[in-house]
Amino acid sequence: MEIVVGALSGMVDALPGKLGALLEQEYALLSGVRDDVPFLQTELGSMRAAIRHCESLDHHDAQTTGWVGKVREVAYDIEDWVDLFAVRVDGGAQPATGFRAWMRRGWDKLAALPDRHTIANELQGLKERVLEISEQRKRYRLGPMVSTPAPPPLDPRLSALFVEPDSLVGFDERVEDVSNLVMDGGSSTELKIVSIVGMAGSGKTTLANAVYHRLQAQGHFQCSAFVSVGPKLDMVSKTVRDLLLRFGDYHGGGQDINQLIPRVRDILAKNRYLIVVDDLWSSEQWGTIRCCFPENNLGSRIITTSRNDTLPTDSYPCLNKVVHKISLLNDTDAKKLFMKKAFSNGNSCPQHLEDAFTKVMRRCGGLPLATITVAAKLAHKYSTDEWEKLALNLLCSSHSDGSDGLKQILNLSFNDLQPHLRTCLLYLSIFPENSEVSTERLVRRWIAEGFVAEGRSISTEEIALGYLNELIGRNLVQPLDLGHEGVPTSCRVHPVIHDFIVCKSMEENFATLMDAQHVPINDNTIRRLSLKNSSKQDQPAGQNESMDLSHARSITIFGQASAAPPLTNLKVVRVLNLEGCDGPVSLEGLCKLVLLRYLSLKGTAVSELPAAIGDLKCLETLDVRSTKVEELPSSIVNLEKLMHLLTGSAKLPDGIAKMKALQTLSCAGTTKSSGNIIEEMSKHDHLRELELYSDATETPGNNKRVMFPAHGFQSVRKLCIRCSSPLVTFEPNALPTVKMLELRFQKGLADGSSGVPGMENLKNLKHVLLEFEQHDAGAMATVDAVKNAAQGVLPDHQHITIKVDGKSY
């Protein structure tokens, strides 16, 4: 049995702070409530210490698992209570001052008295649950002073050191390439570091070991050693002692690292050495181990392996260092490796297993360790049912079936993450396997769920992108389609990683993952629901009356919109995502979702938003692009917290400039009353991204253009204009901070003119995209003009992308 507290510890860390903020609103608290909140603060602090202890355990029992589960559930419910508090008491309004405000507060207290008593009763129930959990902690003796002795588990990485190279496929070429990379012709005398990086199970240790033995056998080095580190920081001293043992020094100066390192340096100082430091996890580890290796100008070489792409190149100012990213197996080599392990003498797959074989290989995704592990499990098994079962479920087995080593290796990566990163990684289990997840969509959902800490000098979205980059750097998430600033526009997780986080998510009751017609048979409270419903004939599982969704924080539907549960059943939902769903969408009860922060109806058949959508006071993101919505209700301007308003070609009401929190806006160029969005929004202080669907057209006698005024849009960094023809003008000093410009037109101007004057005024421009749907003389005139103007601002032409009728220019 395995302890799972990854997402929990981060949430429990944040709760005392939330409760403290609540105490500052004493004007809204009943006396009983005011007394109970500090009690919860104190108890949650004690629980946090116990949870930290549980995280450190290599072994635990059923009592510990049960206790952690109870803490998780009460923490969720306390957070829901806190978030609902302000909404139910005073609509989230901040306390005002003065006599009239005092009178107003008194009246509001009387009006909300029933709600206040309900809140107090709920809090009393939470207090009783916390007391019971606290008593259990004392009975189970869970805490930092208690240790649970257990035999250390076998290191699943050991097998990689004893793999026969001949048993692998496509390996000789890799060994040759890395060996040449290390030696670099043998002429350089300076110290060189080659770091082999890649995801867990990709063969880094096996490759480094093969290269090590090959170079060692060639006799180029007087000293050589292969040592492993591991995820724990205290392993560094052992690693340095292991180095001394490899060099024949059995009295390495005691246990003190400050005595061990000089001994190693003395041995290596006058020798050409080859050292492999396997399985590095942190820059702190490398910073200490690196002190062992003198730069003696004898052509010494160091090879490191790591799951983190930034190690060790980011932590030592060595000029001669190279990163080798190990790739996954291609389809041909993966199939050969599987055949070699699963069937005698590498025989081909039996015909009746071919379909299942294809599914299994797709799940393994070219990851060598997964391919070998699954092949071993299926060796000499010819039942289609066994193969199909494994194709559906690689790692989520309740018994030991041969995949334990693979799970342990993935667990090392997961457990090395900080709590907030574990939570963000688990969130990707919500999306179907091999899904390409939009970066924009993912980080905004993380923020809406409360996973991302607020920063002082950096935006929450930038912090969330940092989280994503760290998961990418650790090879747990794969970036796709890098954008203009090196930020991936989308990402996905490897099928094996996806299977792993699905298992974790279910163990931790982080998310409930369902297919159509499948209702969970356990009694766990549903906190996040991900439902796939691909057929119109499927009975919507989300509408099953026995399924309680009153505690659900997010609802994500894939397939048919009819699978969505009734919105009236959702009490604490923060995220509602129906993006890309087919069929009619029911929005009945939407405006009662008082905690809703993220709403995406993108790509659905919805044609109208409720008039009272302005009641969703917590809403931060609204996406109705690619829908039938033509106009937004006037109440939309009441959404004071809305940061991302994405309506596509839909028209907005007047007064949109009052929405001071807006950072991203996608809309038509005119309002419902024919007002000009550019004129209304040009002085907005916080707008960073603007996508404009303009109705400017080329007609006889019509000189209507999209005009960006001088000194307008001071904070916009990215601008996208969609228009039938290039009728755009940039006045001097317009858009002073814009870095990315996208111009998307249907056709060029009939008179053959360029139609885009003033681009040379965009002094901070870094990237330009120009696109025409059809090829004509006017389009090519615009292409030439934009090229010339952009080249004046962008001497580096690689940042200019031009497409006409699907062809690049």
CSV table of C-alpha atoms in Angstrom, one decimal, residues 431-679:
chain,number,residue,atom,x,y,z
A,431,PHE,CA,-8.0,15.1,-20.1
A,432,PRO,CA,-8.2,12.0,-22.3
A,433,GLU,CA,-5.0,10.1,-23.1
A,434,ASN,CA,-2.9,11.8,-25.9
A,435,SER,CA,-5.0,15.0,-25.7
A,436,GLU,CA,-3.3,18.1,-26.9
A,437,VAL,CA,-4.1,20.5,-24.1
A,438,SER,CA,-4.0,24.3,-24.8
A,439,THR,CA,-1.5,26.0,-22.6
A,440,GLU,CA,-3.8,29.0,-22.2
A,441,ARG,CA,-6.7,26.7,-21.2
A,442,LEU,CA,-4.6,24.7,-18.8
A,443,VAL,CA,-3.0,27.5,-16.8
A,444,ARG,CA,-6.3,29.4,-16.5
A,445,ARG,CA,-8.0,26.4,-15.2
A,446,TRP,CA,-5.1,25.9,-12.7
A,447,ILE,CA,-5.6,29.5,-11.5
A,448,ALA,CA,-9.4,29.0,-11.3
A,449,GLU,CA,-8.9,25.9,-9.1
A,450,GLY,CA,-6.7,27.9,-6.8
A,451,PHE,CA,-3.5,25.9,-7.5
A,452,VAL,CA,-1.3,28.9,-8.3
A,453,ALA,CA,0.1,31.2,-5.7
A,454,GLU,CA,-0.2,35.0,-6.1
A,455,GLY,CA,3.0,36.9,-6.8
A,456,ARG,CA,4.0,40.5,-6.0
A,457,SER,CA,5.9,41.5,-9.1
A,458,ILE,CA,4.7,38.8,-11.5
A,459,SER,CA,1.3,37.9,-12.7
A,460,THR,CA,-0.5,34.8,-11.6
A,461,GLU,CA,-0.6,33.5,-15.2
A,462,GLU,CA,3.2,34.0,-15.5
A,463,ILE,CA,3.6,32.0,-12.3
A,464,ALA,CA,1.4,29.2,-13.7
A,465,LEU,CA,3.5,29.2,-16.9
A,466,GLY,CA,6.6,28.7,-14.7
A,467,TYR,CA,4.9,25.7,-13.1
A,468,LEU,CA,4.3,24.2,-16.6
A,469,ASN,CA,7.9,24.9,-17.7
A,470,GLU,CA,9.2,23.1,-14.6
A,471,LEU,CA,7.0,20.0,-15.4
A,472,ILE,CA,8.3,20.2,-18.9
A,473,GLY,CA,11.9,20.5,-17.7
A,474,ARG,CA,11.4,17.4,-15.5
A,475,ASN,CA,10.2,15.5,-18.6
A,476,LEU,CA,6.7,14.9,-17.1
A,477,VAL,CA,4.9,17.0,-19.7
A,478,GLN,CA,5.7,17.2,-23.4
A,479,PRO,CA,5.6,20.7,-25.0
A,480,LEU,CA,4.0,21.1,-28.4
A,481,ASP,CA,4.2,23.9,-31.0
A,482,LEU,CA,6.5,26.4,-29.3
A,483,GLY,CA,5.1,30.0,-29.6
A,484,HIS,CA,6.9,33.2,-30.3
A,485,GLU,CA,8.4,33.6,-26.8
A,486,GLY,CA,9.4,29.9,-26.5
A,487,VAL,CA,6.2,29.1,-24.6
A,488,PRO,CA,4.4,26.0,-25.9
A,489,THR,CA,0.9,26.8,-27.3
A,490,SER,CA,-0.2,23.3,-26.2
A,491,CYS,CA,1.2,20.3,-24.3
A,492,ARG,CA,0.4,16.6,-23.5
A,493,VAL,CA,1.6,13.8,-21.3
A,494,HIS,CA,3.1,10.6,-22.4
A,495,PRO,CA,0.6,7.6,-22.3
A,496,VAL,CA,2.6,5.9,-19.5
A,497,ILE,CA,2.7,9.1,-17.5
A,498,HIS,CA,-1.0,9.6,-18.1
A,499,ASP,CA,-1.8,6.1,-16.9
A,500,PHE,CA,0.3,6.8,-13.8
A,501,ILE,CA,-1.4,10.1,-12.9
A,502,VAL,CA,-4.8,8.6,-13.5
A,503,CYS,CA,-4.0,5.9,-10.9
A,504,LYS,CA,-2.7,8.6,-8.5
A,505,SER,CA,-5.8,10.7,-9.2
A,506,MET,CA,-8.1,7.9,-8.3
A,507,GLU,CA,-6.1,6.9,-5.2
A,508,GLU,CA,-6.3,10.4,-3.9
A,509,ASN,CA,-9.9,11.0,-4.9
A,510,PHE,CA,-8.5,14.0,-6.8
A,511,ALA,CA,-10.8,13.5,-9.8
A,512,THR,CA,-13.5,11.1,-10.9
A,513,LEU,CA,-12.9,9.9,-14.5
A,514,MET,CA,-15.9,8.4,-16.2
A,515,ASP,CA,-17.0,7.0,-19.5
A,516,ALA,CA,-20.6,7.1,-20.7
A,517,GLN,CA,-23.0,4.7,-18.9
A,518,HIS,CA,-20.4,4.2,-16.1
A,519,VAL,CA,-21.3,5.5,-12.7
A,520,PRO,CA,-18.6,5.2,-9.9
A,521,ILE,CA,-19.3,2.3,-7.6
A,522,ASN,CA,-17.3,3.7,-4.7
A,523,ASP,CA,-18.6,6.0,-2.0
A,524,ASN,CA,-16.0,8.8,-2.6
A,525,THR,CA,-17.2,12.3,-2.7
A,526,ILE,CA,-16.9,13.6,-6.3
A,527,ARG,CA,-14.6,16.7,-6.3
A,528,ARG,CA,-13.8,16.9,-10.0
A,529,LEU,CA,-15.7,15.1,-12.7
A,530,SER,CA,-14.3,14.3,-16.2
A,531,LEU,CA,-16.8,12.6,-18.4
A,532,LYS,CA,-16.4,11.2,-21.9
A,533,ASN,CA,-19.6,10.7,-23.8
A,534,SER,CA,-19.0,10.2,-27.5
A,535,SER,CA,-22.3,8.8,-28.7
A,536,LYS,CA,-25.7,10.4,-28.9
A,537,GLN,CA,-27.2,7.0,-27.9
A,538,ASP,CA,-25.2,6.8,-24.6
A,539,GLN,CA,-27.3,7.3,-21.5
A,540,PRO,CA,-25.7,10.4,-19.9
A,541,ALA,CA,-23.9,9.2,-16.8
A,542,GLY,CA,-23.6,12.8,-15.6
A,543,GLN,CA,-27.4,12.9,-15.2
A,544,ASN,CA,-27.7,9.8,-13.1
A,545,GLU,CA,-29.8,10.8,-10.1
A,546,SER,CA,-27.7,8.7,-7.7
A,547,MET,CA,-24.6,10.7,-8.4
A,548,ASP,CA,-24.1,13.6,-5.9
A,549,LEU,CA,-22.3,16.5,-7.5
A,550,SER,CA,-23.0,19.1,-4.8
A,551,HIS,CA,-19.2,19.0,-3.8
A,552,ALA,CA,-17.9,19.0,-7.4
A,553,ARG,CA,-15.3,21.8,-8.0
A,554,SER,CA,-14.9,21.2,-11.7
A,555,ILE,CA,-17.0,19.6,-14.5
A,556,THR,CA,-15.3,18.7,-17.8
A,557,ILE,CA,-17.3,17.1,-20.6
A,558,PHE,CA,-15.9,15.5,-23.7
A,559,GLY,CA,-18.2,14.5,-26.6
A,560,GLN,CA,-21.9,15.1,-26.2
A,561,ALA,CA,-23.1,18.2,-24.3
A,562,SER,CA,-26.1,16.2,-23.2
A,563,ALA,CA,-23.8,14.3,-20.8
A,564,ALA,CA,-23.4,17.4,-18.7
A,565,PRO,CA,-25.2,17.2,-15.3
A,566,PRO,CA,-28.0,19.6,-14.4
A,567,LEU,CA,-26.3,22.9,-13.4
A,568,THR,CA,-28.7,23.3,-10.5
A,569,ASN,CA,-27.0,20.4,-8.8
A,570,LEU,CA,-23.6,22.2,-8.7
A,571,LYS,CA,-23.1,24.2,-5.5
A,572,VAL,CA,-19.4,24.9,-5.3
A,573,VAL,CA,-18.2,24.4,-8.9
A,574,ARG,CA,-15.3,26.7,-10.0
A,575,VAL,CA,-14.6,25.3,-13.5
A,576,LEU,CA,-17.3,24.4,-16.1
A,577,ASN,CA,-15.8,23.3,-19.4
A,578,LEU,CA,-17.9,22.1,-22.3
A,579,GLU,CA,-15.4,23.1,-24.9
A,580,GLY,CA,-15.9,21.3,-28.2
A,581,CYS,CA,-19.0,19.4,-27.1
A,582,ASP,CA,-21.6,18.4,-29.7
A,583,GLY,CA,-25.3,18.9,-29.5
A,584,PRO,CA,-27.6,21.3,-27.6
A,585,VAL,CA,-26.3,23.0,-24.4
A,586,SER,CA,-28.5,23.7,-21.5
A,587,LEU,CA,-27.5,26.7,-19.4
A,588,GLU,CA,-30.4,26.5,-16.9
A,589,GLY,CA,-29.1,27.4,-13.5
A,590,LEU,CA,-25.8,28.8,-14.8
A,591,CYS,CA,-26.3,32.1,-13.0
A,592,LYS,CA,-26.6,30.4,-9.6
A,593,LEU,CA,-23.1,29.0,-9.7
A,594,VAL,CA,-21.7,31.7,-7.4
A,595,LEU,CA,-18.2,30.3,-7.2
A,596,LEU,CA,-17.7,29.8,-10.9
A,597,ARG,CA,-14.4,31.2,-12.1
A,598,TYR,CA,-13.9,29.5,-15.5
A,599,LEU,CA,-16.6,29.0,-18.1
A,600,SER,CA,-15.7,27.6,-21.6
A,601,LEU,CA,-18.5,27.0,-24.1
A,602,LYS,CA,-16.0,27.3,-27.0
A,603,GLY,CA,-17.0,25.4,-30.1
A,604,THR,CA,-20.4,24.4,-28.8
A,605,ALA,CA,-23.9,25.1,-30.3
A,606,VAL,CA,-24.9,27.6,-27.7
A,607,SER,CA,-26.5,30.7,-29.2
A,608,GLU,CA,-27.3,32.9,-26.3
A,609,LEU,CA,-26.0,33.6,-22.8
A,610,PRO,CA,-28.4,34.2,-19.9
A,611,ALA,CA,-29.3,37.9,-19.3
A,612,ALA,CA,-28.2,37.5,-15.6
A,613,ILE,CA,-24.7,36.3,-16.4
A,614,GLY,CA,-23.5,39.4,-14.6
A,615,ASP,CA,-24.4,37.7,-11.3
A,616,LEU,CA,-21.3,35.4,-11.6
A,617,LYS,CA,-19.2,37.7,-9.5
A,618,CYS,CA,-16.3,35.3,-9.2
A,619,LEU,CA,-16.0,34.7,-13.0
A,620,GLU,CA,-12.4,35.2,-14.3
A,621,THR,CA,-12.6,33.5,-17.7
A,622,LEU,CA,-15.5,33.4,-20.2
A,623,ASP,CA,-14.9,31.7,-23.6
A,624,VAL,CA,-17.7,31.6,-26.2
A,625,ARG,CA,-15.5,31.7,-29.3
A,626,SER,CA,-16.7,29.6,-32.3
A,627,THR,CA,-20.3,29.5,-31.0
A,628,LYS,CA,-23.5,31.0,-32.4
A,629,VAL,CA,-23.5,33.8,-29.8
A,630,GLU,CA,-23.8,37.1,-31.7
A,631,GLU,CA,-24.2,39.5,-28.8
A,632,LEU,CA,-23.4,39.5,-25.1
A,633,PRO,CA,-25.9,40.6,-22.4
A,634,SER,CA,-25.4,44.1,-21.0
A,635,SER,CA,-24.9,42.6,-17.5
A,636,ILE,CA,-21.5,41.3,-18.6
A,637,VAL,CA,-19.9,44.7,-17.6
A,638,ASN,CA,-20.8,43.9,-13.9
A,639,LEU,CA,-18.2,41.1,-13.8
A,640,GLU,CA,-15.5,43.0,-11.9
A,641,LYS,CA,-13.1,40.0,-11.7
A,642,LEU,CA,-13.3,39.0,-15.3
A,643,MET,CA,-9.8,38.9,-16.7
A,644,HIS,CA,-10.2,36.9,-20.0
A,645,LEU,CA,-13.3,37.7,-22.2
A,646,LEU,CA,-13.1,35.6,-25.3
A,647,THR,CA,-16.2,36.1,-27.5
A,648,GLY,CA,-14.8,35.8,-31.1
A,649,SER,CA,-16.9,37.8,-33.5
A,650,ALA,CA,-19.7,38.4,-31.0
A,651,LYS,CA,-20.5,42.1,-30.2
A,652,LEU,CA,-20.1,43.5,-26.7
A,653,PRO,CA,-22.4,46.0,-24.9
A,654,ASP,CA,-21.3,49.6,-24.2
A,655,GLY,CA,-19.3,50.2,-21.0
A,656,ILE,CA,-16.8,47.4,-21.5
A,657,ALA,CA,-14.0,49.8,-20.6
A,658,LYS,CA,-15.3,49.8,-17.0
A,659,MET,CA,-14.1,46.2,-16.6
A,660,LYS,CA,-10.7,47.2,-15.1
A,661,ALA,CA,-9.6,43.6,-14.5
A,662,LEU,CA,-9.6,42.7,-18.2
A,663,GLN,CA,-6.3,41.4,-19.5
A,664,THR,CA,-7.3,39.4,-22.6
A,665,LEU,CA,-10.1,40.5,-25.0
A,666,SER,CA,-11.4,38.8,-28.1
A,667,CYS,CA,-14.4,40.5,-29.7
A,668,ALA,CA,-16.0,42.2,-32.7
A,669,GLY,CA,-14.7,45.6,-33.6
A,670,THR,CA,-18.0,47.4,-32.9
A,671,THR,CA,-20.3,47.2,-29.9
A,672,LYS,CA,-24.1,46.4,-30.0
A,673,SER,CA,-24.8,50.1,-30.4
A,674,SER,CA,-22.2,50.5,-33.2
A,675,GLY,CA,-19.6,52.0,-30.9
A,676,ASN,CA,-15.9,51.6,-31.7
A,677,ILE,CA,-14.2,49.1,-29.4
A,678,ILE,CA,-10.8,50.5,-30.3
A,679,GLU,CA,-11.9,54.0,-29.1
